[in-house]
Tab-separated table of C-alpha atoms in Angstrom:
chain	number	residue	atom	x	y	z
A	1	UNK	CA	-46.677	82.029	57.001
A	2	UNK	CA	-47.021	85.500	55.853
A	3	UNK	CA	-42.941	85.463	55.329
A	4	UNK	CA	-43.367	82.429	53.209
A	5	UNK	CA	-45.702	84.089	50.854
A	6	UNK	CA	-43.906	86.908	50.575
A	7	UNK	CA	-40.691	85.449	49.952
A	8	UNK	CA	-42.573	83.235	47.247
A	9	UNK	CA	-43.894	86.431	45.871
A	10	UNK	CA	-40.564	88.331	45.245
A	11	UNK	CA	-38.983	85.389	43.730
A	12	UNK	CA	-41.869	85.291	41.450
A	13	UNK	CA	-41.405	89.119	40.467
A	14	UNK	CA	-37.780	88.312	40.504
A	15	UNK	CA	-38.585	85.611	37.847
A	16	UNK	CA	-40.744	87.644	35.666
A	17	UNK	CA	-38.242	90.569	35.431
A	18	UNK	CA	-35.657	88.425	34.705
A	19	UNK	CA	-37.125	86.501	31.687
A	20	UNK	CA	-38.163	89.919	30.368
A	21	UNK	CA	-34.609	91.292	30.512
A	22	UNK	CA	-33.088	88.148	29.101
A	23	UNK	CA	-36.175	88.157	26.229
A	24	UNK	CA	-34.556	91.725	25.327
A	25	UNK	CA	-31.189	91.107	25.616
A	26	UNK	CA	-31.742	88.034	23.515
A	27	UNK	CA	-33.667	89.756	20.718
A	28	UNK	CA	-31.171	92.656	20.612
A	29	UNK	CA	-28.570	90.623	20.212
A	30	UNK	CA	-29.568	88.508	17.361
A	31	UNK	CA	-30.601	91.846	15.813
A	32	UNK	CA	-27.235	93.162	16.181
A	33	UNK	CA	-25.781	89.798	14.754
A	34	UNK	CA	-28.128	89.379	11.921
A	35	UNK	CA	-27.124	92.934	10.855
A	36	UNK	CA	-23.330	92.756	11.512
A	37	UNK	CA	-22.817	89.584	9.429
A	38	UNK	CA	-24.908	90.582	6.322
A	39	UNK	CA	-23.201	93.704	6.059
A	40	UNK	CA	-20.017	92.491	6.203
A	41	UNK	CA	-17.732	92.902	2.988
A	42	UNK	CA	-17.340	89.183	0.931
A	43	UNK	CA	-17.636	87.278	4.056
A	44	UNK	CA	-16.683	83.462	3.104
A	45	UNK	CA	-19.281	80.626	3.345
A	46	UNK	CA	-18.002	79.244	6.817
A	47	UNK	CA	-18.273	82.289	8.334
A	48	UNK	CA	-21.822	82.884	7.091
A	49	UNK	CA	-22.570	79.852	7.951
A	50	UNK	CA	-21.322	80.223	11.349
A	51	UNK	CA	-23.059	83.449	12.041
A	52	UNK	CA	-26.424	82.575	10.357
A	53	UNK	CA	-26.045	79.752	13.245
A	54	UNK	CA	-25.588	81.193	15.948
A	55	UNK	CA	-28.085	83.897	14.953
A	56	UNK	CA	-30.722	80.839	14.998
A	57	UNK	CA	-29.557	79.672	18.075
A	58	UNK	CA	-30.087	82.747	19.946
A	59	UNK	CA	-33.495	82.975	18.405
A	60	UNK	CA	-34.116	79.693	19.767
A	61	UNK	CA	-33.422	80.754	23.034
A	62	UNK	CA	-35.704	83.879	22.403
A	63	UNK	CA	-38.458	81.725	21.503
A	64	UNK	CA	-37.907	79.737	24.457
A	65	UNK	CA	-37.922	82.870	26.992
A	66	UNK	CA	-41.289	83.903	25.357
A	67	UNK	CA	-42.820	80.481	25.504
A	68	UNK	CA	-41.881	80.192	29.353
A	69	UNK	CA	-42.753	83.999	29.935
A	70	UNK	CA	-46.387	83.335	28.294
A	71	UNK	CA	-46.811	79.768	29.577
A	72	UNK	CA	-46.659	78.043	26.784
A	73	UNK	CA	-43.789	75.974	27.361
A	74	UNK	CA	-45.489	72.314	28.533
A	75	UNK	CA	-44.722	71.096	25.110
A	76	UNK	CA	-41.193	71.137	26.238
A	77	UNK	CA	-41.219	68.044	28.139
A	78	UNK	CA	-38.738	65.311	27.017
A	79	UNK	CA	-40.243	62.389	25.412
A	80	UNK	CA	-42.361	60.088	27.637
A	81	UNK	CA	-44.511	56.790	27.424
A	82	UNK	CA	-47.403	58.553	26.167
A	83	UNK	CA	-45.447	60.321	23.457
A	84	UNK	CA	-43.623	57.139	22.441
A	85	UNK	CA	-47.028	55.311	21.925
A	86	UNK	CA	-48.099	57.971	19.506
A	87	UNK	CA	-45.059	58.062	17.021
A	88	UNK	CA	-46.663	56.036	14.859
A	89	UNK	CA	-48.686	59.416	13.863
A	90	UNK	CA	-45.575	60.856	13.395
A	91	UNK	CA	-44.731	58.368	10.257
A	92	UNK	CA	-46.619	61.025	7.461
A	93	UNK	CA	-44.342	63.526	8.462
A	94	UNK	CA	-41.206	61.656	8.236
A	95	UNK	CA	-42.254	60.316	4.875
A	96	UNK	CA	-42.231	63.969	3.542
A	97	UNK	CA	-38.841	64.544	5.307
A	98	UNK	CA	-36.953	62.074	4.025
A	99	UNK	CA	-39.126	62.139	0.559
A	100	UNK	CA	-37.430	66.066	0.543
A	101	UNK	CA	-34.059	63.956	-0.502
A	102	UNK	CA	-34.034	63.832	-4.618
A	103	UNK	CA	-34.054	60.057	-4.405
A	104	UNK	CA	-35.268	59.472	-7.896
A	105	UNK	CA	-32.758	61.868	-9.537
A	106	UNK	CA	-29.899	60.687	-7.243
A	107	UNK	CA	-30.235	56.858	-8.028
A	108	UNK	CA	-31.100	57.676	-11.680
A	109	UNK	CA	-27.083	59.290	-11.604
A	110	UNK	CA	-28.732	62.718	-12.425
A	111	UNK	CA	-27.107	64.183	-9.101
A	112	UNK	CA	-24.301	63.481	-7.332
A	113	UNK	CA	-22.950	63.760	-3.393
A	114	UNK	CA	-19.442	64.877	-3.005
A	115	UNK	CA	-18.121	65.677	0.357
A	116	UNK	CA	-16.737	64.326	3.444
A	117	UNK	CA	-18.487	63.363	6.825
A	118	UNK	CA	-17.257	66.386	8.402
A	119	UNK	CA	-19.215	68.830	5.784
A	120	UNK	CA	-21.891	66.653	6.120
A	121	UNK	CA	-22.094	66.633	9.958
A	122	UNK	CA	-21.505	70.575	9.696
A	123	UNK	CA	-24.333	71.045	7.433
A	124	UNK	CA	-26.494	68.776	9.795
A	125	UNK	CA	-25.922	71.459	12.701
A	126	UNK	CA	-26.830	74.063	10.469
A	127	UNK	CA	-29.604	72.574	9.714
A	128	UNK	CA	-30.981	71.901	13.157
A	129	UNK	CA	-30.002	74.919	14.220
A	130	UNK	CA	-32.754	76.248	11.875
A	131	UNK	CA	-35.151	73.480	12.654
A	132	UNK	CA	-34.978	74.563	16.391
A	133	UNK	CA	-35.328	78.227	15.680
A	134	UNK	CA	-38.453	77.868	13.588
A	135	UNK	CA	-40.326	75.418	15.377
A	136	UNK	CA	-40.059	76.919	18.744
A	137	UNK	CA	-41.033	80.500	16.734
A	138	UNK	CA	-43.680	78.963	14.488
A	139	UNK	CA	-45.141	75.855	16.400
A	140	UNK	CA	-44.161	76.722	20.036
A	141	UNK	CA	-45.099	80.445	19.912
A	142	UNK	CA	-47.327	81.302	16.931
A	143	UNK	CA	-49.310	78.248	16.672
A	144	UNK	CA	-49.519	78.047	20.604
A	145	UNK	CA	-50.867	81.478	20.647
A	146	UNK	CA	-53.619	80.934	18.158
A	147	UNK	CA	-54.607	77.801	19.969
A	148	UNK	CA	-54.877	79.285	23.065
A	149	UNK	CA	-58.760	80.777	22.450
A	150	UNK	CA	-59.268	77.994	20.053
A	151	UNK	CA	-59.373	74.633	21.372
A	152	UNK	CA	-63.464	74.532	21.051
A	153	UNK	CA	-64.050	73.005	17.739
A	154	UNK	CA	-62.157	71.170	15.149
A	155	UNK	CA	-62.685	74.269	12.694
A	156	UNK	CA	-61.368	76.711	15.346
A	157	UNK	CA	-58.501	74.636	15.585
A	158	UNK	CA	-57.882	73.775	12.041
A	159	UNK	CA	-57.855	77.169	11.208
A	160	UNK	CA	-55.199	78.050	13.962
A	161	UNK	CA	-52.879	75.495	12.143
A	162	UNK	CA	-53.768	76.620	8.821
A	163	UNK	CA	-52.913	80.505	9.595
A	164	UNK	CA	-49.438	79.359	11.143
A	165	UNK	CA	-48.743	76.935	8.335
A	166	UNK	CA	-49.395	79.678	5.643
A	167	UNK	CA	-47.145	82.304	7.968
A	168	UNK	CA	-44.701	79.426	8.226
A	169	UNK	CA	-44.645	79.133	3.804
A	170	UNK	CA	-45.012	82.648	3.702
A	171	UNK	CA	-41.907	83.584	5.337
A	172	UNK	CA	-39.811	81.482	2.606
A	173	UNK	CA	-40.892	84.502	-0.205
A	174	UNK	CA	-37.400	86.780	1.101
A	175	UNK	CA	-35.969	83.326	-0.981
A	176	UNK	CA	-37.581	85.127	-4.300
A	177	UNK	CA	-34.139	87.100	-4.139
A	178	UNK	CA	-32.024	84.032	-4.444
A	179	UNK	CA	-33.871	81.973	-6.462
A	180	UNK	CA	-36.178	81.529	-9.691
A	181	UNK	CA	-40.305	82.451	-8.932
A	182	UNK	CA	-41.052	79.062	-9.532
A	183	UNK	CA	-38.685	77.083	-7.227
A	184	UNK	CA	-39.647	79.632	-4.922
A	185	UNK	CA	-43.487	78.917	-4.966
A	186	UNK	CA	-42.677	75.191	-4.650
A	187	UNK	CA	-40.865	75.729	-1.793
A	188	UNK	CA	-43.732	78.024	-0.314
A	189	UNK	CA	-46.590	75.058	-0.887
A	190	UNK	CA	-44.367	72.488	0.476
A	191	UNK	CA	-42.937	74.254	3.508
A	192	UNK	CA	-46.177	75.058	4.343
A	193	UNK	CA	-47.293	71.443	3.866
A	194	UNK	CA	-44.558	70.491	6.392
A	195	UNK	CA	-45.411	73.400	8.644
A	196	UNK	CA	-49.258	71.969	8.759
A	197	UNK	CA	-47.601	68.185	9.401
A	198	UNK	CA	-45.330	69.558	12.402
A	199	UNK	CA	-48.996	71.371	13.838
A	200	UNK	CA	-50.267	67.725	13.629
A	201	UNK	CA	-47.238	66.064	15.211
A	202	UNK	CA	-47.465	68.514	17.981
A	203	UNK	CA	-51.400	68.022	18.465
A	204	UNK	CA	-50.828	64.364	18.440
A	205	UNK	CA	-47.587	64.167	20.699
A	206	UNK	CA	-47.546	67.500	23.134
A	207	UNK	CA	-44.165	67.272	22.391
A	208	UNK	CA	-42.145	70.035	20.283
A	209	UNK	CA	-38.831	68.188	20.185
A	210	UNK	CA	-40.177	65.454	17.767
A	211	UNK	CA	-41.213	68.828	15.297
A	212	UNK	CA	-37.772	70.326	15.576
A	213	UNK	CA	-36.065	66.779	14.658
A	214	UNK	CA	-38.731	66.294	11.370
A	215	UNK	CA	-38.039	69.767	10.275
A	216	UNK	CA	-34.035	69.384	10.543
A	217	UNK	CA	-34.332	66.202	8.708
A	218	UNK	CA	-36.642	67.960	6.180
A	219	UNK	CA	-34.290	70.830	5.524
A	220	UNK	CA	-31.236	68.423	5.782
A	221	UNK	CA	-32.471	66.056	2.975
A	222	UNK	CA	-33.595	68.806	0.520
A	223	UNK	CA	-30.714	70.802	1.082
A	224	UNK	CA	-27.834	68.375	1.227
A	225	UNK	CA	-27.513	67.825	-2.141
A	226	UNK	CA	-27.890	71.311	-3.648
A	227	UNK	CA	-25.239	72.639	-1.033
A	228	UNK	CA	-22.459	69.619	-1.248
A	229	UNK	CA	-23.516	68.000	-4.319
A	230	UNK	CA	-24.193	68.390	-8.045
A	231	UNK	CA	-26.605	67.624	-10.895
A	232	UNK	CA	-29.934	68.227	-12.110
A	233	UNK	CA	-32.253	67.785	-8.917
A	234	UNK	CA	-35.556	68.348	-10.193
A	235	UNK	CA	-36.262	65.948	-13.351
A	236	UNK	CA	-39.793	64.807	-14.395
A	237	UNK	CA	-40.075	61.550	-12.100
A	238	UNK	CA	-38.763	63.392	-9.030
A	239	UNK	CA	-41.250	66.054	-9.386
A	240	UNK	CA	-43.996	63.512	-10.183
A	241	UNK	CA	-43.056	62.015	-7.038
A	242	UNK	CA	-42.707	64.766	-4.801
A	243	UNK	CA	-46.505	66.119	-5.730
A	244	UNK	CA	-48.211	62.465	-5.690
A	245	UNK	CA	-46.332	61.926	-1.953
A	246	UNK	CA	-47.460	65.547	-1.017
A	247	UNK	CA	-51.251	64.854	-1.929
A	248	UNK	CA	-51.591	61.685	-0.547
A	249	UNK	CA	-49.989	62.604	2.767
A	250	UNK	CA	-52.064	66.169	3.186
A	251	UNK	CA	-55.091	64.136	2.432
A	252	UNK	CA	-54.403	61.579	4.879
A	253	UNK	CA	-53.649	64.421	7.468
A	254	UNK	CA	-56.919	66.172	6.998
A	255	UNK	CA	-58.736	62.764	6.970
A	256	UNK	CA	-56.848	62.256	10.637
A	257	UNK	CA	-57.515	65.902	12.078
A	258	UNK	CA	-61.076	65.817	11.454
A	259	UNK	CA	-62.261	62.188	11.761
A	260	UNK	CA	-59.974	60.573	14.294
A	261	UNK	CA	-58.061	63.115	16.395
A	262	UNK	CA	-59.249	63.230	19.395
A	263	UNK	CA	-61.152	66.970	19.952
A	264	UNK	CA	-59.044	67.713	23.523
A	265	UNK	CA	-55.687	67.396	21.642
A	266	UNK	CA	-55.412	71.227	21.386
A	267	UNK	CA	-56.166	71.746	25.295
A	268	UNK	CA	-53.478	69.320	26.153
A	269	UNK	CA	-51.324	71.046	24.575
A	270	UNK	CA	-51.532	73.493	27.617
A	271	UNK	CA	-50.925	70.886	30.285
A	272	UNK	CA	-47.595	69.153	31.168
A	273	UNK	CA	-47.907	65.364	30.319
A	274	UNK	CA	-45.489	62.857	28.707
A	275	UNK	CA	-44.677	60.201	31.280
């Protein structure tokens, strides 16, 4: 019996050491890759996208190891019956993600999408890498850490969601160097909204892969025309539709959170479920 306990203890210690080494190694790889490809002189757009995607993928692995190391991995389970039954609560986030495509401008002919299927699929892959990294980092790590000691009241849970969403939105301030201040402010606000919605999806389903899908879809819908198309995107009607849907979905989500979401939703995030 003692030998079995000692063997188990050794395996646990080995696992802990291995995860720490993996975490440090992956983090170092991300830093090196980021510095290397950003300091290349006149890199091609394709190589830049490949290096960026590789960096995001490695970053996602860092977040995964971090989640396992700090006991946050319960939200990594596959979709099960309980999660599937709650997919109706994912609809508001899906509405925002799909509406990130400039439907009004596109249908009015103000902008076009001129790309072959290969380019579209490759861009979708890029968006998936970004969504994977950012969801595991901001929802899987940041939100889960904030929630670990904030599950007693709806207000404390809301503040955890608020600060993680503000942090996620603020990260997009770096885009001020490549875009106009007005466009960046709109991106920050809408990113904070989709971040908050992904938090709510996580609370509803206890499944982070749904958040990854919604985030990737959001990025793809909002970026495919600027990246692969041409024309004017932000027309008056497009801005109006985006603002109206944003306000309506935000209002519904706040109502859902405070009045109908079970109080123990945050606690359930730290328990494996879904089957």
